[in-house]
DNA sequence: CCCCGGATTGTGAGCGCTAACAGGCGGGGC
DNA sequence: GCCCCGCCTGTTAGCGCTCACAATCCGGGG
């Protein structure tokens, strides 16, 4: 195919290749003739042939779990955009489950396809450790997980976000803050819970037992029904906004007004959070940025002298809305 | 690389290839030796080389817009899973905007990468028509759009979903039903609006002016503030759940209880809808299934005798919850 | 006027794999 | 006992591109 262009332009195939790759030392006139021939024939270079000889597929892989949720979906979006502007294609592989085998399988699949690097958007402890083992032949970075692993990681500072949320509630006069945590296998859950606990301890506040959900509104609702039955609750920090939504409804149904009786703070700041009843005070996490940074990291690792293990942390930001108010019996 | 395996197994590279591709006429003993050598060397076939000679990349492309929303994200997920089980990889390209040029660009990009087919998850009128023009060299199918275009399409039956929602409200005794529509460029918006209008007309009910939103909770909230000011509103059908959420809050703030004073019905049944205040009656649309079917269609088109233009429609399903109740002044 | 070095272009050799076509082996039919 | 025909395996060509290495052309210095 490239030969056709060469013939039409009256040059060798190599010159066509040079024009395509922007090599130096091509006379402007020649370049123009080649370009014209390319346009004339609507020629498109064959990426497989190029990949075969250069050993570079121009493709990066993304492993993701629960990619229908807002967070993962946004990260994927951020990754794709960043990849495009860095000149890469993006191939995705969803995980069925989060066990090590499944992660292994997805990464292998991607590798077989020839990806040059992989971003893992699977913030569960088991997944991350599984990935760490796989990193053999291609660079891997993890995103969104507060990883304590041996691979480069981009994450929001969950601990400080949780601290900010808890302190906010304490500052409003609440004696203590309850916590509705995410599932235990997730690094996010652990870090947020730790941030919450520390803040309470630092303030000398009582540390109540934590409720555990699975990130879903349903689980927040169920936990909320239990929490609504407790007399001494005046503030709850939820590990994410979806659970906060469920909690809000349970509280509403149990006749415990928010923030009049109980204050609630979430985490993530999904676009809908501002429209909950009442609008949710929460901790914003910029998922798109997270994805972008992860990709930058991966590209840097691909291109460059191998850096030491890198760990990027992005600061979250508190968003104050009406769901958190002053303590009622201060 | 394949040569190494061949040498170790004491066969020719072609025999290795045969084993890899499950070709017939390979003696079991030979096959085992090859397999052992493959395992021993941890050999992985080079996909670029294979793609070069077979002219098949095993890769399908997905063009998507607003992929951070629940619907598109779920479709992408469905597509990926279906693609994997059909033996394909999936490469994604997000659109920055929905104009024809942008779509063209994304499809070209994918084509340059060598995808064998493309699924477009961009349900806007302009996008679909743009895609129809591009379909030149690779098969393309659209998903999620109520396409009236020349390309194969998988979509939910938006019209009948809207009809069901509207009739439900009418059956509850409401004299008429207001409509909060999606943005005008979207096929979904148009079909849902049409279903709503028809049902009203068929029932001899007055057809109120429609409010228009942009799918976001914010736009639903703003429209809701206006609607709350209208005295004669007793039922509202929203074109999606996010807008319904915003509407619910506006109504709540304006002291118009749902469903006591006004009934609300949404569309999509996002996982959170059951936890709105009050739980949202809505029309469920199975996005994952949509994605799966789209992929099946694409694969069929790739593999087979070219079918005529196909159009798959999936029936949506009403989900009754508390946000819609009997008319108060029947 | 000839030689040299940089600019410009062409030639040959694969990248790792599959497709197409041999070739070699053994058993059944005559 | 010989031939034909299935099995099984090997050999030879590329797929379309880039890389390494010439080859050619040009102007200025000696």
Short mmCIF file of N, CA and C in Angstrom, two decimals, chain B residues 2-89:
data_model
loop_
_atom_site.label_atom_id
_atom_site.label_comp_id
_atom_site.label_asym_id
_atom_site.label_seq_id
_atom_site.Cartn_x
_atom_site.Cartn_y
_atom_site.Cartn_z
N UNK B 2 8.62 -17.40 17.83
CA UNK B 2 7.92 -18.65 17.61
C UNK B 2 8.96 -19.71 17.23
N UNK B 3 10.03 -19.23 16.64
CA UNK B 3 11.11 -20.14 16.25
C UNK B 3 11.71 -20.82 17.47
N UNK B 4 11.84 -20.07 18.54
CA UNK B 4 12.41 -20.65 19.76
C UNK B 4 11.56 -21.82 20.24
N UNK B 5 10.26 -21.58 20.24
CA UNK B 5 9.35 -22.62 20.66
C UNK B 5 9.49 -23.83 19.75
N UNK B 6 9.56 -23.56 18.47
CA UNK B 6 9.67 -24.65 17.50
C UNK B 6 10.93 -25.47 17.76
N UNK B 7 12.00 -24.76 17.98
CA UNK B 7 13.26 -25.46 18.21
C UNK B 7 13.17 -26.34 19.45
N UNK B 8 12.69 -25.72 20.53
CA UNK B 8 12.59 -26.46 21.79
C UNK B 8 11.70 -27.70 21.66
N UNK B 9 10.65 -27.56 20.87
CA UNK B 9 9.72 -28.68 20.73
C UNK B 9 10.18 -29.64 19.63
N UNK B 10 11.19 -29.23 18.91
CA UNK B 10 11.69 -30.08 17.84
C UNK B 10 10.74 -30.19 16.67
N UNK B 11 10.08 -29.10 16.36
CA UNK B 11 9.16 -29.09 15.21
C UNK B 11 9.40 -27.82 14.39
N UNK B 12 8.64 -27.64 13.36
CA UNK B 12 8.79 -26.41 12.58
C UNK B 12 7.89 -25.32 13.16
N UNK B 13 8.20 -24.10 12.84
CA UNK B 13 7.40 -22.98 13.36
C UNK B 13 5.96 -23.10 12.91
N UNK B 14 5.77 -23.67 11.76
CA UNK B 14 4.42 -23.81 11.25
C UNK B 14 3.59 -24.73 12.16
N UNK B 15 4.20 -25.75 12.65
CA UNK B 15 3.48 -26.65 13.54
C UNK B 15 3.09 -25.92 14.82
N UNK B 16 3.98 -25.07 15.28
CA UNK B 16 3.65 -24.27 16.45
C UNK B 16 2.42 -23.42 16.14
N UNK B 17 2.46 -22.81 14.99
CA UNK B 17 1.34 -21.98 14.57
C UNK B 17 0.06 -22.81 14.54
N UNK B 18 0.16 -24.00 14.02
CA UNK B 18 -1.02 -24.87 13.94
C UNK B 18 -1.59 -25.16 15.32
N UNK B 19 -0.70 -25.45 16.24
CA UNK B 19 -1.17 -25.73 17.60
C UNK B 19 -1.87 -24.50 18.17
N UNK B 20 -1.23 -23.36 17.97
CA UNK B 20 -1.77 -22.12 18.49
C UNK B 20 -3.16 -21.83 17.94
N UNK B 21 -3.35 -22.16 16.69
CA UNK B 21 -4.63 -21.84 16.07
C UNK B 21 -5.61 -23.00 16.03
N UNK B 22 -5.25 -24.06 16.73
CA UNK B 22 -6.15 -25.21 16.79
C UNK B 22 -6.43 -25.83 15.45
N UNK B 23 -5.43 -25.85 14.60
CA UNK B 23 -5.62 -26.47 13.30
C UNK B 23 -5.70 -27.99 13.46
N UNK B 24 -6.37 -28.66 12.53
CA UNK B 24 -6.53 -30.11 12.63
C UNK B 24 -5.24 -30.79 12.18
N UNK B 25 -5.20 -32.09 12.29
CA UNK B 25 -4.08 -32.87 11.79
C UNK B 25 -2.78 -32.58 12.50
N UNK B 26 -2.84 -32.43 13.81
CA UNK B 26 -1.60 -32.35 14.57
C UNK B 26 -1.65 -33.52 15.54
N UNK B 27 -0.65 -34.34 15.49
CA UNK B 27 -0.67 -35.52 16.35
C UNK B 27 -0.65 -35.08 17.82
N UNK B 28 -1.47 -35.74 18.64
CA UNK B 28 -1.56 -35.36 20.05
C UNK B 28 -0.20 -35.24 20.72
N UNK B 29 0.66 -36.18 20.44
CA UNK B 29 1.99 -36.14 21.06
C UNK B 29 2.73 -34.87 20.68
N UNK B 30 2.66 -34.54 19.42
CA UNK B 30 3.33 -33.32 18.94
C UNK B 30 2.74 -32.10 19.62
N UNK B 31 1.43 -32.07 19.62
CA UNK B 31 0.75 -30.94 20.25
C UNK B 31 1.23 -30.73 21.70
N UNK B 32 1.33 -31.85 22.40
CA UNK B 32 1.74 -31.76 23.79
C UNK B 32 3.15 -31.20 23.91
N UNK B 33 4.02 -31.66 23.06
CA UNK B 33 5.40 -31.16 23.12
C UNK B 33 5.44 -29.66 22.87
N UNK B 34 4.65 -29.23 21.89
CA UNK B 34 4.61 -27.80 21.57
C UNK B 34 4.05 -27.02 22.76
N UNK B 35 2.96 -27.52 23.28
CA UNK B 35 2.35 -26.84 24.42
C UNK B 35 3.34 -26.73 25.58
N UNK B 36 4.06 -27.79 25.80
CA UNK B 36 5.04 -27.78 26.89
C UNK B 36 6.10 -26.72 26.63
N UNK B 37 6.56 -26.65 25.40
CA UNK B 37 7.59 -25.67 25.06
C UNK B 37 7.06 -24.25 25.25
N UNK B 38 5.81 -24.06 24.87
CA UNK B 38 5.19 -22.75 25.03
C UNK B 38 5.17 -22.35 26.50
N UNK B 39 4.77 -23.28 27.31
CA UNK B 39 4.70 -22.99 28.73
C UNK B 39 6.10 -22.73 29.29
N UNK B 40 6.99 -23.60 28.92
CA UNK B 40 8.38 -23.49 29.37
C UNK B 40 8.96 -22.10 29.09
N UNK B 41 8.71 -21.60 27.90
CA UNK B 41 9.29 -20.32 27.51
C UNK B 41 8.39 -19.14 27.82
N UNK B 42 7.22 -19.42 28.35
CA UNK B 42 6.22 -18.39 28.60
C UNK B 42 6.02 -17.57 27.32
N UNK B 43 5.85 -18.31 26.26
CA UNK B 43 5.71 -17.67 24.95
C UNK B 43 4.34 -17.05 24.74
N UNK B 44 4.32 -15.85 24.18
CA UNK B 44 3.04 -15.20 23.85
C UNK B 44 3.11 -14.73 22.41
N UNK B 45 2.16 -15.17 21.62
CA UNK B 45 2.18 -14.78 20.21
C UNK B 45 2.14 -13.26 20.06
N UNK B 46 2.79 -12.79 19.08
CA UNK B 46 2.83 -11.36 18.81
C UNK B 46 1.61 -10.96 17.97
N UNK B 47 0.76 -10.16 18.62
CA UNK B 47 -0.51 -9.87 17.95
C UNK B 47 -0.35 -8.98 16.72
N UNK B 48 0.69 -8.16 16.74
CA UNK B 48 0.88 -7.29 15.58
C UNK B 48 1.23 -8.12 14.35
N UNK B 49 2.08 -9.09 14.55
CA UNK B 49 2.48 -9.93 13.43
C UNK B 49 1.27 -10.68 12.88
N UNK B 50 0.51 -11.19 13.79
CA UNK B 50 -0.67 -11.93 13.37
C UNK B 50 -1.65 -11.01 12.63
N UNK B 51 -1.85 -9.84 13.20
CA UNK B 51 -2.78 -8.90 12.58
C UNK B 51 -2.29 -8.52 11.19
N UNK B 52 -0.99 -8.39 11.07
CA UNK B 52 -0.44 -7.98 9.78
C UNK B 52 -0.78 -8.98 8.69
N UNK B 53 -0.60 -10.21 9.00
CA UNK B 53 -0.82 -11.21 7.95
C UNK B 53 -2.30 -11.60 7.79
N UNK B 54 -3.01 -11.65 8.87
CA UNK B 54 -4.42 -12.06 8.73
C UNK B 54 -5.33 -10.89 8.35
N UNK B 55 -4.82 -9.72 8.53
CA UNK B 55 -5.61 -8.51 8.29
C UNK B 55 -6.82 -8.43 9.23
N UNK B 56 -6.66 -8.98 10.40
CA UNK B 56 -7.72 -8.86 11.38
C UNK B 56 -7.10 -8.47 12.71
N UNK B 57 -7.57 -7.40 13.29
CA UNK B 57 -6.92 -6.89 14.49
C UNK B 57 -7.53 -7.44 15.77
N UNK B 58 -8.65 -8.11 15.65
CA UNK B 58 -9.34 -8.63 16.83
C UNK B 58 -9.78 -7.50 17.74
N UNK B 59 -9.89 -6.33 17.19
CA UNK B 59 -10.22 -5.18 18.02
C UNK B 59 -11.44 -4.44 17.47
N UNK B 60 -12.31 -4.06 18.38
CA UNK B 60 -13.47 -3.26 17.98
C UNK B 60 -13.35 -1.91 18.66
N UNK B 61 -13.89 -0.90 18.03
CA UNK B 61 -13.81 0.43 18.62
C UNK B 61 -15.13 0.87 19.20
N UNK B 62 -15.06 1.69 20.23
CA UNK B 62 -16.28 2.27 20.80
C UNK B 62 -16.10 3.78 20.84
N UNK B 63 -17.04 4.47 20.25
CA UNK B 63 -17.01 5.93 20.32
C UNK B 63 -18.06 6.32 21.33
N UNK B 64 -17.66 7.09 22.33
CA UNK B 64 -18.68 7.44 23.30
C UNK B 64 -18.62 8.89 23.72
N UNK B 65 -19.75 9.37 24.17
CA UNK B 65 -19.86 10.76 24.58
C UNK B 65 -20.42 10.80 25.99
N UNK B 66 -19.92 11.70 26.80
CA UNK B 66 -20.43 11.81 28.17
C UNK B 66 -20.34 10.45 28.85
N UNK B 67 -19.23 9.81 28.67
CA UNK B 67 -19.15 8.44 29.15
C UNK B 67 -19.06 8.37 30.67
N UNK B 68 -19.14 9.50 31.32
CA UNK B 68 -19.12 9.45 32.77
C UNK B 68 -20.53 9.28 33.34
N UNK B 69 -21.54 9.46 32.50
CA UNK B 69 -22.91 9.24 32.95
C UNK B 69 -23.20 7.76 33.13
N UNK B 70 -24.20 7.48 33.91
CA UNK B 70 -24.51 6.08 34.19
C UNK B 70 -24.86 5.28 32.93
N UNK B 71 -25.70 5.87 32.09
CA UNK B 71 -26.13 5.15 30.90
C UNK B 71 -24.97 4.77 29.99
N UNK B 72 -24.26 5.73 29.48
CA UNK B 72 -23.13 5.41 28.61
C UNK B 72 -22.12 4.50 29.26
N UNK B 73 -21.82 4.74 30.54
CA UNK B 73 -20.84 3.90 31.21
C UNK B 73 -21.31 2.44 31.25
N UNK B 74 -22.60 2.26 31.52
CA UNK B 74 -23.11 0.89 31.57
C UNK B 74 -23.09 0.23 30.20
N UNK B 75 -23.40 1.01 29.20
CA UNK B 75 -23.36 0.42 27.85
C UNK B 75 -21.95 0.01 27.49
N UNK B 76 -21.02 0.88 27.81
CA UNK B 76 -19.62 0.56 27.53
C UNK B 76 -19.25 -0.73 28.22
N UNK B 77 -19.68 -0.86 29.46
CA UNK B 77 -19.39 -2.06 30.21
C UNK B 77 -20.00 -3.28 29.53
N UNK B 78 -21.25 -3.16 29.13
CA UNK B 78 -21.90 -4.27 28.45
C UNK B 78 -21.17 -4.63 27.16
N UNK B 79 -20.77 -3.63 26.44
CA UNK B 79 -20.06 -3.86 25.18
C UNK B 79 -18.76 -4.59 25.43
N UNK B 80 -18.04 -4.13 26.42
CA UNK B 80 -16.75 -4.74 26.68
C UNK B 80 -16.89 -6.22 27.02
N UNK B 81 -17.84 -6.51 27.88
CA UNK B 81 -18.01 -7.91 28.28
C UNK B 81 -18.39 -8.79 27.09
N UNK B 82 -19.32 -8.28 26.30
CA UNK B 82 -19.75 -9.06 25.14
C UNK B 82 -18.60 -9.22 24.15
N UNK B 83 -17.83 -8.17 24.00
CA UNK B 83 -16.71 -8.23 23.06
C UNK B 83 -15.70 -9.27 23.52
N UNK B 84 -15.43 -9.26 24.79
CA UNK B 84 -14.47 -10.22 25.29
C UNK B 84 -14.92 -11.64 25.00
N UNK B 85 -16.20 -11.91 25.28
CA UNK B 85 -16.59 -13.30 25.08
C UNK B 85 -16.70 -13.64 23.60
N UNK B 86 -16.71 -12.63 22.75
CA UNK B 86 -16.71 -12.92 21.32
C UNK B 86 -15.27 -12.93 20.80
N UNK B 87 -14.32 -12.76 21.70
CA UNK B 87 -12.93 -12.82 21.29
C UNK B 87 -12.35 -11.53 20.75
N UNK B 88 -12.95 -10.42 21.11
CA UNK B 88 -12.42 -9.15 20.61
C UNK B 88 -11.89 -8.27 21.75
N UNK B 89 -10.98 -7.40 21.40
CA UNK B 89 -10.53 -6.37 22.31
C UNK B 89 -11.37 -5.14 22.04
#
